[in-house]
C-alpha cells in the first residue's frame, strides 16, 4: 500500500514538474469553451413592446483581426516571473507573446483573442486598444539594453504578424505612446530606429526638415495618435520614442521638427 502511495506521489510531482502551467492551460480551455458557447447563441433580442425579432444565419463572416501591435518591456526580473504573473487570475494582465532575453518566444494567447496588455490607453480616437491590438512583451527590466537575440526574434515575429494581418507600418507602437502618463515601456533603450529600418514602425529621416513657422505641434501630435489632453506628457512620450536622448516635456525646435517629420509620414 505504501509503495502505491509513493508511486502516486512521485507521479504527481513529476507531472507538475514537467508542466508548471497545467492549471492555467486548463483554465484557458474552460474559458474558450465558454466563449464558443457565447458566440454560438442564437437567442432572439427580446426587446418587448410588440417588436418581433428572429435570428437568421448569415454565411458572410469571420473573426475580427488585430490592426495594431503594442510593444512592452516586462519590468520584471525574469521571463519566469512574467509568465507566472500572466497565469495568475488576480493579476488581471496578459499578452499574446513574451520574448525572452535569449530570443525564445512564448505565445500565451491566440492572436484573435483579446489580451489585457494595454490597460487604460488612447490612440487617436480609439480608447479600447486591447480590442484591436496584439501585445508583445520583451523580457527586460527597463534599465538594461535589449539583447541582439531578443530583437532578432522580435523582428521575425513582427514580419509574420504584419504579413498575416496586414498591419500598417505606423501601427506598430509602444505602450508609452498609448498611455503617456502611466507608462514608459519599452524604455528609451529600445531600438525603434532599427525596427523602422526593417519596416516596423516609423522613424525620422536622416536629415529632418525644419517645420513651417505656422506648424501646430500639438495638433500634429493628435493626428499622429497621441492623447494631448496633458500636452507635456504627450511631448515626453513622443521624445521617449523618437528622440530618446532627451526624454523630457520641453517643446524645443528639435522636437517640433521631429514631430513635423513623423506627422508627414502619417
Short mmCIF file of C-alpha atoms in Angstrom, two decimals:
data_model
loop_
_atom_site.label_atom_id
_atom_site.label_comp_id
_atom_site.label_asym_id
_atom_site.label_seq_id
_atom_site.Cartn_x
_atom_site.Cartn_y
_atom_site.Cartn_z
CA UNK A 1 0.00 0.00 0.00
CA UNK A 2 2.83 2.37 0.91
CA UNK A 3 4.51 1.55 -2.39
CA UNK A 4 1.39 2.58 -4.32
CA UNK A 5 1.14 5.80 -2.29
CA UNK A 6 4.76 6.74 -3.01
CA UNK A 7 4.29 5.91 -6.67
CA UNK A 8 1.26 8.19 -6.92
CA UNK A 9 3.11 10.94 -5.06
CA UNK A 10 6.12 10.72 -7.38
CA UNK A 11 3.86 10.66 -10.41
CA UNK A 12 2.05 13.79 -9.21
CA UNK A 13 5.31 15.62 -8.52
CA UNK A 14 6.70 14.58 -11.90
CA UNK A 15 3.58 15.73 -13.73
CA UNK A 16 3.65 19.12 -12.02
CA UNK A 17 7.34 19.45 -12.67
CA UNK A 18 7.04 18.79 -16.38
CA UNK A 19 4.23 21.29 -16.87
CA UNK A 20 4.02 24.03 -14.23
CA UNK A 21 1.34 25.81 -16.28
CA UNK A 22 -1.13 22.93 -16.35
CA UNK A 23 -3.63 24.85 -14.22
CA UNK A 24 -3.56 27.91 -16.49
CA UNK A 25 -3.94 25.72 -19.60
CA UNK A 26 -6.99 24.05 -18.05
CA UNK A 27 -8.44 27.45 -17.16
CA UNK A 28 -7.89 28.76 -20.69
CA UNK A 29 -9.62 25.71 -22.19
CA UNK A 30 -12.60 26.29 -19.90
CA UNK A 31 -12.82 29.95 -20.89
CA UNK A 32 -12.53 29.09 -24.59
CA UNK A 33 -15.39 26.63 -24.24
CA UNK A 34 -17.48 29.33 -22.60
CA UNK A 35 -16.64 31.80 -25.38
CA UNK A 36 -17.59 29.23 -28.00
CA UNK A 37 -20.98 28.80 -26.35
CA UNK A 38 -21.44 32.57 -26.17
CA UNK A 39 -20.75 33.26 -29.86
CA UNK A 40 -22.88 30.27 -30.89
CA UNK A 41 -26.04 31.55 -29.20
CA UNK A 42 -28.94 32.35 -31.47
CA UNK A 43 -31.28 33.99 -28.99
CA UNK A 44 -33.84 36.49 -30.20
CA UNK A 45 -33.41 40.05 -28.99
CA UNK A 46 -36.42 40.07 -26.70
CA UNK A 47 -36.99 43.82 -26.97
CA UNK A 48 -40.62 43.64 -25.89
CA UNK A 49 -43.19 46.31 -26.83
CA UNK A 50 -44.57 44.02 -29.53
CA UNK A 51 -41.33 44.20 -31.56
CA UNK A 52 -40.75 40.96 -33.49
CA UNK A 53 -37.17 39.67 -33.80
CA UNK A 54 -35.62 36.47 -35.11
CA UNK A 55 -32.15 35.04 -35.84
CA UNK A 56 -31.36 34.15 -39.46
CA UNK A 57 -27.80 32.91 -40.01
CA UNK A 58 -25.57 34.75 -42.49
CA UNK A 59 -22.79 32.91 -44.28
CA UNK A 60 -20.57 36.00 -44.60
CA UNK A 61 -18.43 36.45 -41.51
CA UNK A 62 -15.03 35.77 -40.00
CA UNK A 63 -13.00 36.62 -36.89
CA UNK A 64 -12.03 40.16 -36.09
CA UNK A 65 -8.33 40.72 -36.78
CA UNK A 66 -5.76 42.87 -34.95
CA UNK A 67 -4.78 46.16 -36.54
CA UNK A 68 -2.08 47.32 -34.11
CA UNK A 69 0.94 45.82 -32.38
CA UNK A 70 1.85 47.26 -28.98
CA UNK A 71 5.37 46.65 -27.68
CA UNK A 72 6.18 46.46 -23.98
CA UNK A 73 9.02 45.60 -21.66
CA UNK A 74 8.08 43.38 -18.74
CA UNK A 75 9.72 45.47 -15.97
CA UNK A 76 10.33 42.19 -14.13
CA UNK A 77 13.45 40.24 -13.22
CA UNK A 78 12.99 37.19 -15.44
CA UNK A 79 10.72 35.66 -18.04
CA UNK A 80 9.70 33.05 -15.48
CA UNK A 81 8.39 35.81 -13.22
CA UNK A 82 6.48 37.34 -16.13
CA UNK A 83 4.92 34.02 -17.16
CA UNK A 84 3.83 33.46 -13.57
CA UNK A 85 2.27 36.93 -13.47
CA UNK A 86 0.37 36.29 -16.70
CA UNK A 87 -1.01 32.98 -15.41
CA UNK A 88 -2.41 34.32 -12.13
CA UNK A 89 -6.06 35.37 -12.18
CA UNK A 90 -5.62 38.08 -9.57
CA UNK A 91 -3.05 39.97 -11.66
CA UNK A 92 -5.57 40.66 -14.47
CA UNK A 93 -2.83 41.24 -17.05
CA UNK A 94 -1.66 39.27 -20.09
CA UNK A 95 -0.08 39.46 -23.53
CA UNK A 96 -0.15 37.47 -26.74
CA UNK A 97 3.63 36.94 -26.83
CA UNK A 98 6.57 37.13 -24.44
CA UNK A 99 10.11 37.18 -25.85
CA UNK A 100 12.93 36.00 -23.59
CA UNK A 101 16.36 37.63 -23.38
CA UNK A 102 17.81 34.60 -25.24
CA UNK A 103 15.34 35.04 -28.12
CA UNK A 104 12.89 32.28 -27.18
CA UNK A 105 9.26 33.20 -27.87
CA UNK A 106 6.32 32.15 -25.72
CA UNK A 107 2.83 32.56 -27.19
CA UNK A 108 0.21 32.86 -24.47
CA UNK A 109 -2.98 33.57 -26.40
CA UNK A 110 -4.45 33.10 -29.86
CA UNK A 111 -3.99 36.23 -31.98
CA UNK A 112 -7.74 36.62 -32.49
CA UNK A 113 -8.45 36.78 -28.76
CA UNK A 114 -8.30 39.94 -26.65
CA UNK A 115 -5.36 40.07 -24.24
CA UNK A 116 -5.21 42.53 -21.34
CA UNK A 117 -1.95 44.32 -22.03
CA UNK A 118 -2.79 47.93 -22.87
CA UNK A 119 -4.95 48.95 -19.92
CA UNK A 120 -6.41 52.47 -19.92
CA UNK A 121 -4.96 53.74 -23.20
CA UNK A 122 -5.79 56.03 -26.11
CA UNK A 123 -4.51 56.28 -29.66
CA UNK A 124 -6.29 58.68 -31.97
CA UNK A 125 -9.99 58.24 -31.28
CA UNK A 126 -9.58 54.67 -30.04
CA UNK A 127 -9.88 54.10 -26.31
CA UNK A 128 -10.13 50.30 -26.27
CA UNK A 129 -6.69 49.37 -27.59
CA UNK A 130 -6.90 45.80 -26.29
CA UNK A 131 -9.73 45.03 -28.72
CA UNK A 132 -7.74 45.91 -31.85
CA UNK A 133 -4.16 45.02 -30.97
CA UNK A 134 -1.61 42.33 -30.27
CA UNK A 135 0.57 42.72 -27.19
CA UNK A 136 4.25 41.70 -27.29
CA UNK A 137 6.24 41.74 -24.03
CA UNK A 138 10.04 41.77 -24.07
CA UNK A 139 11.78 40.29 -21.04
CA UNK A 140 13.59 43.41 -19.85
CA UNK A 141 13.63 45.35 -16.58
CA UNK A 142 13.56 48.73 -18.30
CA UNK A 143 17.09 49.84 -17.43
CA UNK A 144 19.15 47.36 -19.45
CA UNK A 145 19.76 47.16 -23.23
CA UNK A 146 17.68 44.69 -25.20
CA UNK A 147 19.70 41.69 -26.37
CA UNK A 148 20.51 41.07 -30.04
CA UNK A 149 18.87 37.64 -29.91
CA UNK A 150 15.72 39.15 -28.45
CA UNK A 151 15.47 41.84 -31.12
CA UNK A 152 16.23 39.28 -33.86
CA UNK A 153 13.28 37.17 -32.67
CA UNK A 154 11.10 40.26 -32.38
CA UNK A 155 11.84 41.22 -35.99
CA UNK A 156 10.96 37.70 -37.16
CA UNK A 157 7.72 37.75 -35.19
CA UNK A 158 6.79 41.22 -36.47
CA UNK A 159 7.40 40.07 -40.05
CA UNK A 160 4.93 37.23 -39.60
CA UNK A 161 2.27 39.24 -37.78
CA UNK A 162 2.45 42.22 -40.12
CA UNK A 163 2.03 39.91 -43.12
CA UNK A 164 -0.66 37.72 -41.57
CA UNK A 165 -2.90 40.62 -40.56
CA UNK A 166 -1.81 43.34 -43.00
CA UNK A 167 -0.92 45.65 -40.13
CA UNK A 168 0.04 49.18 -41.29
CA UNK A 169 3.67 50.11 -40.65
CA UNK A 170 2.77 53.11 -38.48
CA UNK A 171 0.54 50.95 -36.27
CA UNK A 172 3.50 49.29 -34.54
CA UNK A 173 3.95 51.43 -31.46
CA UNK A 174 4.90 51.31 -27.78
CA UNK A 175 2.92 51.17 -24.56
CA UNK A 176 4.25 54.61 -23.65
CA UNK A 177 2.76 56.01 -26.88
CA UNK A 178 -0.77 54.95 -25.98
CA UNK A 179 -0.51 55.62 -22.22
CA UNK A 180 1.95 58.52 -21.87
CA UNK A 181 1.06 59.44 -18.31
CA UNK A 182 1.18 55.88 -16.96
CA UNK A 183 3.84 54.01 -18.91
CA UNK A 184 7.43 54.35 -20.14
CA UNK A 185 7.86 50.99 -21.85
CA UNK A 186 9.57 49.76 -23.91
CA UNK A 187 12.11 52.27 -22.48
CA UNK A 188 14.45 54.79 -24.08
CA UNK A 189 16.90 51.94 -24.84
CA UNK A 190 14.53 50.25 -27.26
CA UNK A 191 15.84 50.25 -30.89
CA UNK A 192 12.89 51.92 -32.64
CA UNK A 193 15.19 53.15 -35.42
CA UNK A 194 16.29 49.59 -36.22
CA UNK A 195 12.68 48.41 -36.31
CA UNK A 196 11.69 51.24 -38.65
CA UNK A 197 14.60 50.44 -40.97
CA UNK A 198 13.12 46.94 -41.28
CA UNK A 199 9.60 48.19 -41.95
CA UNK A 200 8.08 48.05 -38.47
CA UNK A 201 7.06 51.47 -37.25
CA UNK A 202 8.26 54.85 -38.48
CA UNK A 203 11.34 56.94 -37.71
CA UNK A 204 12.62 60.39 -38.55
CA UNK A 205 14.58 61.00 -41.75
CA UNK A 206 18.41 61.27 -41.54
CA UNK A 207 18.08 64.96 -42.33
CA UNK A 208 15.00 66.41 -40.67
CA UNK A 209 13.42 69.36 -42.46
CA UNK A 210 12.55 72.46 -40.46
CA UNK A 211 8.88 72.76 -39.54
CA UNK A 212 6.96 75.73 -41.02
CA UNK A 213 6.52 78.75 -38.76
CA UNK A 214 2.76 78.19 -38.53
CA UNK A 215 3.13 74.47 -37.73
CA UNK A 216 0.91 73.40 -34.81
CA UNK A 217 2.86 70.73 -32.93
CA UNK A 218 0.00 69.88 -30.57
CA UNK A 219 -2.43 69.26 -33.42
CA UNK A 220 0.22 67.18 -35.23
CA UNK A 221 0.71 65.03 -32.14
CA UNK A 222 -3.03 64.38 -32.09
CA UNK A 223 -3.01 63.46 -35.80
CA UNK A 224 -0.11 61.04 -35.19
CA UNK A 225 -2.22 59.45 -32.44
CA UNK A 226 -1.10 60.89 -29.11
CA UNK A 227 -3.57 61.92 -26.43
CA UNK A 228 -2.73 65.62 -25.90
CA UNK A 229 -5.12 66.34 -23.02
CA UNK A 230 -1.94 66.54 -20.98
CA UNK A 231 0.40 68.05 -23.56
CA UNK A 232 3.64 67.75 -21.51
CA UNK A 233 3.03 64.00 -21.10
CA UNK A 234 2.38 63.63 -24.83
CA UNK A 235 5.58 65.51 -25.69
CA UNK A 236 7.58 63.36 -23.29
CA UNK A 237 6.11 60.15 -24.74
CA UNK A 238 6.94 61.32 -28.26
CA UNK A 239 10.54 62.08 -27.26
CA UNK A 240 10.84 58.71 -25.49
CA UNK A 241 10.04 57.03 -28.81
CA UNK A 242 11.55 59.28 -31.46
CA UNK A 243 14.39 61.25 -29.82
CA UNK A 244 15.39 59.07 -26.83
CA UNK A 245 18.48 61.11 -25.87
CA UNK A 246 16.29 63.83 -24.33
CA UNK A 247 13.25 62.38 -22.58
CA UNK A 248 11.51 65.43 -21.13
CA UNK A 249 8.47 67.58 -21.86
CA UNK A 250 10.35 70.52 -23.40
CA UNK A 251 8.92 71.51 -26.79
CA UNK A 252 12.09 72.91 -28.35
CA UNK A 253 12.77 73.40 -32.06
CA UNK A 254 14.43 69.99 -32.39
CA UNK A 255 11.31 68.32 -31.01
CA UNK A 256 8.96 70.41 -33.16
CA UNK A 257 10.92 69.47 -36.29
CA UNK A 258 10.84 65.77 -35.31
CA UNK A 259 7.08 65.95 -34.74
CA UNK A 260 6.69 67.55 -38.17
CA UNK A 261 8.76 64.79 -39.76
CA UNK A 262 6.67 61.99 -38.19
CA UNK A 263 3.45 63.90 -38.93
CA UNK A 264 4.33 63.87 -42.65
CA UNK A 265 4.63 60.06 -42.51
CA UNK A 266 1.04 59.52 -41.39
#
